[in-house]
Coordinates of C-alpha atoms in Angstrom, one line a residue:
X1 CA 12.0 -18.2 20.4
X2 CA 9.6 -18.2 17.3
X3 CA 6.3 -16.2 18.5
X4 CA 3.4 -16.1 15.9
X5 CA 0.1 -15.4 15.6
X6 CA -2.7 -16.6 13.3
X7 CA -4.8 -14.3 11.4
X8 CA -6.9 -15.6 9.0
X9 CA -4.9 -18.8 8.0
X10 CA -2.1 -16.1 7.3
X11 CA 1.3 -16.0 9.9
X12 CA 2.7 -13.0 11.6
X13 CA 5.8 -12.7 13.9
X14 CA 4.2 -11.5 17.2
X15 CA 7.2 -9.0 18.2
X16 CA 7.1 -5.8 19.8
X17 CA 10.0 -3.7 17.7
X18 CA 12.4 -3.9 20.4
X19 CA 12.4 -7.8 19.7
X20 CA 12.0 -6.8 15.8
X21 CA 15.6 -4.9 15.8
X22 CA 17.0 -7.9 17.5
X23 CA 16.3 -9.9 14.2
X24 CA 17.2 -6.9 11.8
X25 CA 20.6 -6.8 13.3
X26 CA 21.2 -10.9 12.5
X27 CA 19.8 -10.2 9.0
X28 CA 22.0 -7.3 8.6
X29 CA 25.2 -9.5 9.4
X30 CA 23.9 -12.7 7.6
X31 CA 25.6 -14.0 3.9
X32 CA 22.3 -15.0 2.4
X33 CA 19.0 -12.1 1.9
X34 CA 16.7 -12.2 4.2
X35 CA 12.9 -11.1 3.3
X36 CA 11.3 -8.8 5.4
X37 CA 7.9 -7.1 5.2
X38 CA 5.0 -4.8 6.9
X39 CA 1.7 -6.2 6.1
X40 CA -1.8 -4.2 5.9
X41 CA -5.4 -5.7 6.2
X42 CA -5.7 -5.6 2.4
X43 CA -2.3 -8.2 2.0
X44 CA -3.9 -10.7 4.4
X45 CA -7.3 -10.6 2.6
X46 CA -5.0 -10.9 -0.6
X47 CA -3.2 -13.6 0.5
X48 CA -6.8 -15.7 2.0
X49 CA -7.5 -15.5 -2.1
X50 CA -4.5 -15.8 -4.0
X51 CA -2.0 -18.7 -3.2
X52 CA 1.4 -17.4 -4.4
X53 CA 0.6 -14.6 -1.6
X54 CA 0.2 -16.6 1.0
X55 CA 3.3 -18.7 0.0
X56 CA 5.5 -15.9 -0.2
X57 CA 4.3 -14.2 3.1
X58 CA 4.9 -17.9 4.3
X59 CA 8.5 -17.7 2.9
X60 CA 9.3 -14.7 5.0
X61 CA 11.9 -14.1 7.6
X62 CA 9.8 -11.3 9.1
X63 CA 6.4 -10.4 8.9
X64 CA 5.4 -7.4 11.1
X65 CA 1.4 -6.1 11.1
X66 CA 1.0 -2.8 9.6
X67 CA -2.6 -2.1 11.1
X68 CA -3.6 -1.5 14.9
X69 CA -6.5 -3.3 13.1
X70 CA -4.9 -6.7 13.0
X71 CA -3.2 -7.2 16.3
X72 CA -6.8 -6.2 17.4
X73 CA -8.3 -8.9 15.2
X74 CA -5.5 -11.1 17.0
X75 CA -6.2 -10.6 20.4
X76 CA -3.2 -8.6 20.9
X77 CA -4.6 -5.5 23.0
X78 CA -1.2 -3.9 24.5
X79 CA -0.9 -0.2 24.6
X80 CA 2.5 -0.3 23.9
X81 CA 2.1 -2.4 21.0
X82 CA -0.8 -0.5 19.7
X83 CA 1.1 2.5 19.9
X84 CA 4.3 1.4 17.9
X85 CA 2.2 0.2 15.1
X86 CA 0.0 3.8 14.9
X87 CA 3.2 5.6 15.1
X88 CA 5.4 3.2 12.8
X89 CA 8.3 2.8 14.7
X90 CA 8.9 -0.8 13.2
X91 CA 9.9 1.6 9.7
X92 CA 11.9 4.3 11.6
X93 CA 13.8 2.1 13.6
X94 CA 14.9 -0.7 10.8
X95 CA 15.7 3.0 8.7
X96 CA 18.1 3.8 11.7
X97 CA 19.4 0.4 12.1
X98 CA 20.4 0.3 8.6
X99 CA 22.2 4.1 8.2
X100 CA 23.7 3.4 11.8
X101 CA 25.0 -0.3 9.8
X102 CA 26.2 2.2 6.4
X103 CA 24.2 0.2 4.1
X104 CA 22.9 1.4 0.7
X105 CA 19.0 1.1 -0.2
X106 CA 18.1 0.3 -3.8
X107 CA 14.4 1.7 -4.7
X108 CA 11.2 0.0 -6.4
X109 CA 8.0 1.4 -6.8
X110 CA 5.4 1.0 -9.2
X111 CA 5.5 4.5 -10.8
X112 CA 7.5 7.4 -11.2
X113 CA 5.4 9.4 -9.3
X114 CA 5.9 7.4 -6.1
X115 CA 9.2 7.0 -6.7
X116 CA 9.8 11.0 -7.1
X117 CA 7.7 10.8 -3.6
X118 CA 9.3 7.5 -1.7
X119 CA 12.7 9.7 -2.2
X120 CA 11.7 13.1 -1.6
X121 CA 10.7 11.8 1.6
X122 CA 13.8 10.2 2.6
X123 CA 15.8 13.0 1.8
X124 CA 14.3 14.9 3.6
X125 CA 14.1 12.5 6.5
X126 CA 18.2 11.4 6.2
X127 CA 19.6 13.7 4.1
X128 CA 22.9 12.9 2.6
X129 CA 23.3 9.5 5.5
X130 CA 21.0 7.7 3.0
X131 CA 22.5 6.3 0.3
X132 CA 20.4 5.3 -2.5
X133 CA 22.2 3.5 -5.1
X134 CA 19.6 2.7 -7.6
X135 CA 15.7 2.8 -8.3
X136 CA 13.5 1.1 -10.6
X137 CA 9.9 1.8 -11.5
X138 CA 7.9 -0.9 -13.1
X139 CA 5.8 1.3 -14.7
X140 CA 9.2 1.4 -17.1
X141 CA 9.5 -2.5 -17.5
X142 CA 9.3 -3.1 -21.2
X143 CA 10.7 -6.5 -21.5
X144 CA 11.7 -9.4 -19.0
X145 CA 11.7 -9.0 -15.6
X146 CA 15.0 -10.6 -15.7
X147 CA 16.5 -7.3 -16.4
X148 CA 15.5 -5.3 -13.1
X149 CA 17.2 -8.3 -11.1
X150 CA 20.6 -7.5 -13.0
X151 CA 20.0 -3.8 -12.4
X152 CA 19.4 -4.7 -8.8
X153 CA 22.3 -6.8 -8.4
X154 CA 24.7 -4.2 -10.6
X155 CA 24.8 -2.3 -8.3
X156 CA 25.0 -4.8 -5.0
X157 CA 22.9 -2.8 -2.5
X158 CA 22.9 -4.2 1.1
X159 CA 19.1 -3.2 1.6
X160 CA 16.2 -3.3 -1.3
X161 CA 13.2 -1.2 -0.4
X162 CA 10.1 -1.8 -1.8
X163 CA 7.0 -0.2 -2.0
X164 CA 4.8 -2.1 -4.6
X165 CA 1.4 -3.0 -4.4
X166 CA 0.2 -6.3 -3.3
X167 CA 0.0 -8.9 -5.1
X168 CA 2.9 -7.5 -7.4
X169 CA 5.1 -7.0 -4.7
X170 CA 4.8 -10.6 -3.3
X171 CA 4.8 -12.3 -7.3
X172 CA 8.1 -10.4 -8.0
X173 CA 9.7 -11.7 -5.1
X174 CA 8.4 -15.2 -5.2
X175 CA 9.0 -15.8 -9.0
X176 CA 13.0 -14.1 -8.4
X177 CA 13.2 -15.4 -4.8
X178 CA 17.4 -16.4 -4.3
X179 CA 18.8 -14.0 -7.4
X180 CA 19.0 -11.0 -5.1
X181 CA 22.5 -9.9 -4.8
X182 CA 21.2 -7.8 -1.1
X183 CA 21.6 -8.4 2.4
X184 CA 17.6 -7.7 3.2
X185 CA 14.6 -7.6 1.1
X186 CA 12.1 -5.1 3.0
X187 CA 8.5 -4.8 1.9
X188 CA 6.3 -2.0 2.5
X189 CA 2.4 -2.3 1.5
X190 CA 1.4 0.6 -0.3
X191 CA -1.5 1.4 2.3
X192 CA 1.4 1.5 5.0
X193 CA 2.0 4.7 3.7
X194 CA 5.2 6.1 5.4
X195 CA 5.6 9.1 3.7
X196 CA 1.8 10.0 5.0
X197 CA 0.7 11.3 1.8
X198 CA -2.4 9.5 1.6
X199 CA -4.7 11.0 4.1
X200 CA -7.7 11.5 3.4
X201 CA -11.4 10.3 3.1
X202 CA -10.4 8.3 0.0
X203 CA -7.6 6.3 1.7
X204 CA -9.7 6.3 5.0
X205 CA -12.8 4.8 3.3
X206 CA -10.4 2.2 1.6
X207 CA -8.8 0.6 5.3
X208 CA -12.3 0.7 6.3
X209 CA -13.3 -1.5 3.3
X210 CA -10.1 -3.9 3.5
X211 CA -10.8 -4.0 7.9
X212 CA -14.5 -5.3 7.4
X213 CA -13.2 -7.7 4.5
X214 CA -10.6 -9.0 7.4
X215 CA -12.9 -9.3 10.1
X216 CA -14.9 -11.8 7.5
X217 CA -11.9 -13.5 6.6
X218 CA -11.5 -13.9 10.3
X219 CA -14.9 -15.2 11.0
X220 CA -15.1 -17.3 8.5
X221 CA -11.8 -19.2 8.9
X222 CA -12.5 -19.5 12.2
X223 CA -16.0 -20.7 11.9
X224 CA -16.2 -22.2 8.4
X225 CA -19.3 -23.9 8.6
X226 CA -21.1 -20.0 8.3
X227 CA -19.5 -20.2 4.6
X228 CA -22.1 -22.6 3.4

């Protein structure tokens, strides 16, 4: 059974993870890519202003919150729930899913700096049971965009892990959407932050910004007569 909420004209699967994995393991034994990704507060306030966002988000197979903010905002109060999202087990567990399954992760990130970072930290996580069979930052893109797709699908990864920024990360995908030679497309918002390494009052100042831009967006779409 589908369960969804609402936030903000903006749809998100209403799973605990447990009910999460259950998909991931379908996806993982499906012939066609699935699209899969964590969204923060500053992707739904993205996607209330620019359409293709919305569209792709729309699009997806699985969209889990990334914020105890916006299940909050959603009326969605559960301890347990709360908890898996402040602790992101929805990441760890699709990680172990996937090594338990033997599939291979191709990397994009923005830079090369958070690419030298997004795989530090897996290493050090997995060690040698990832396997990372390519990586692409689009900081390096100096011509079509064409030509990442065929380095993606060179190299036929089963997983592509992504950790660019909305809105690139949702334009990429929905302008290549169907050339992806992958068993599972999994976004990651840069503000989710696995690795951690944004702590700090400058990232702490920035969710506060993007969490009273939400609650507007809320208010607003839920009372749009206050607009005018």
């Amino acid at each position: 059974m589908n369960k969804k909420m609402d936030l903000a004209g903006v749809r998100i699967d209403d799973y605990s993870v447990r009910e999460a994995m259950r998909k991931i393991e379908i996806f993982l034994n499906n012939e066609c890519m699935n699209t899969v990704e964590t969204i923060t507060m500053k992707t739904i306030v993205a996607a209330g202003k620019d359409e293709t966002v919305r569209e792709c988000l729309e699009k997806m197979d699985l969209v889990m919150a990334a914020d105890k903010e916006i299940l909050e905002l959603a009326g969605i109060l559960q301890p347990e729930r709360i908890r898996e999202i402040e602790e992101k087990e929805f990441f760890y567990e699709f990680m172990k899913r996937a090594l338990r399954n033997h599939q291979n992760f191709f990397l994009l990130s923005q830079t090369e700096g958070e690419m030298e970072e997004l795989v530090e930290f897996l290493s050090q996580l997995y060690g040698d049971r990832i396997r990372i069979c390519g990586q692409y930052a689009f900081e390096n893109c100096q011509g079509d965009e064409a030509d990442i797709v065929n380095e993606i699908n060179s190299v036929s990864p089963k997983i592509i892990l992504s950790i660019l920024p909305t809105p690139e990360q949702e334009h990429f995908l929905h302008r290549h959407q169907g050339m992806f030679n992958a068993k599972i497309w999994y976004g990651i918002s840069e503000e989710y932050d696995v690795t951690e390494s944004n702590r700090g009052l400058k990232s702490w100042l920035k969710k506060k910004r993007y969490g009273y831009q939400l609650r507007q967006k809320v208010q607003s779409h839920e009372n749009p007569e206050e607009e005018n």
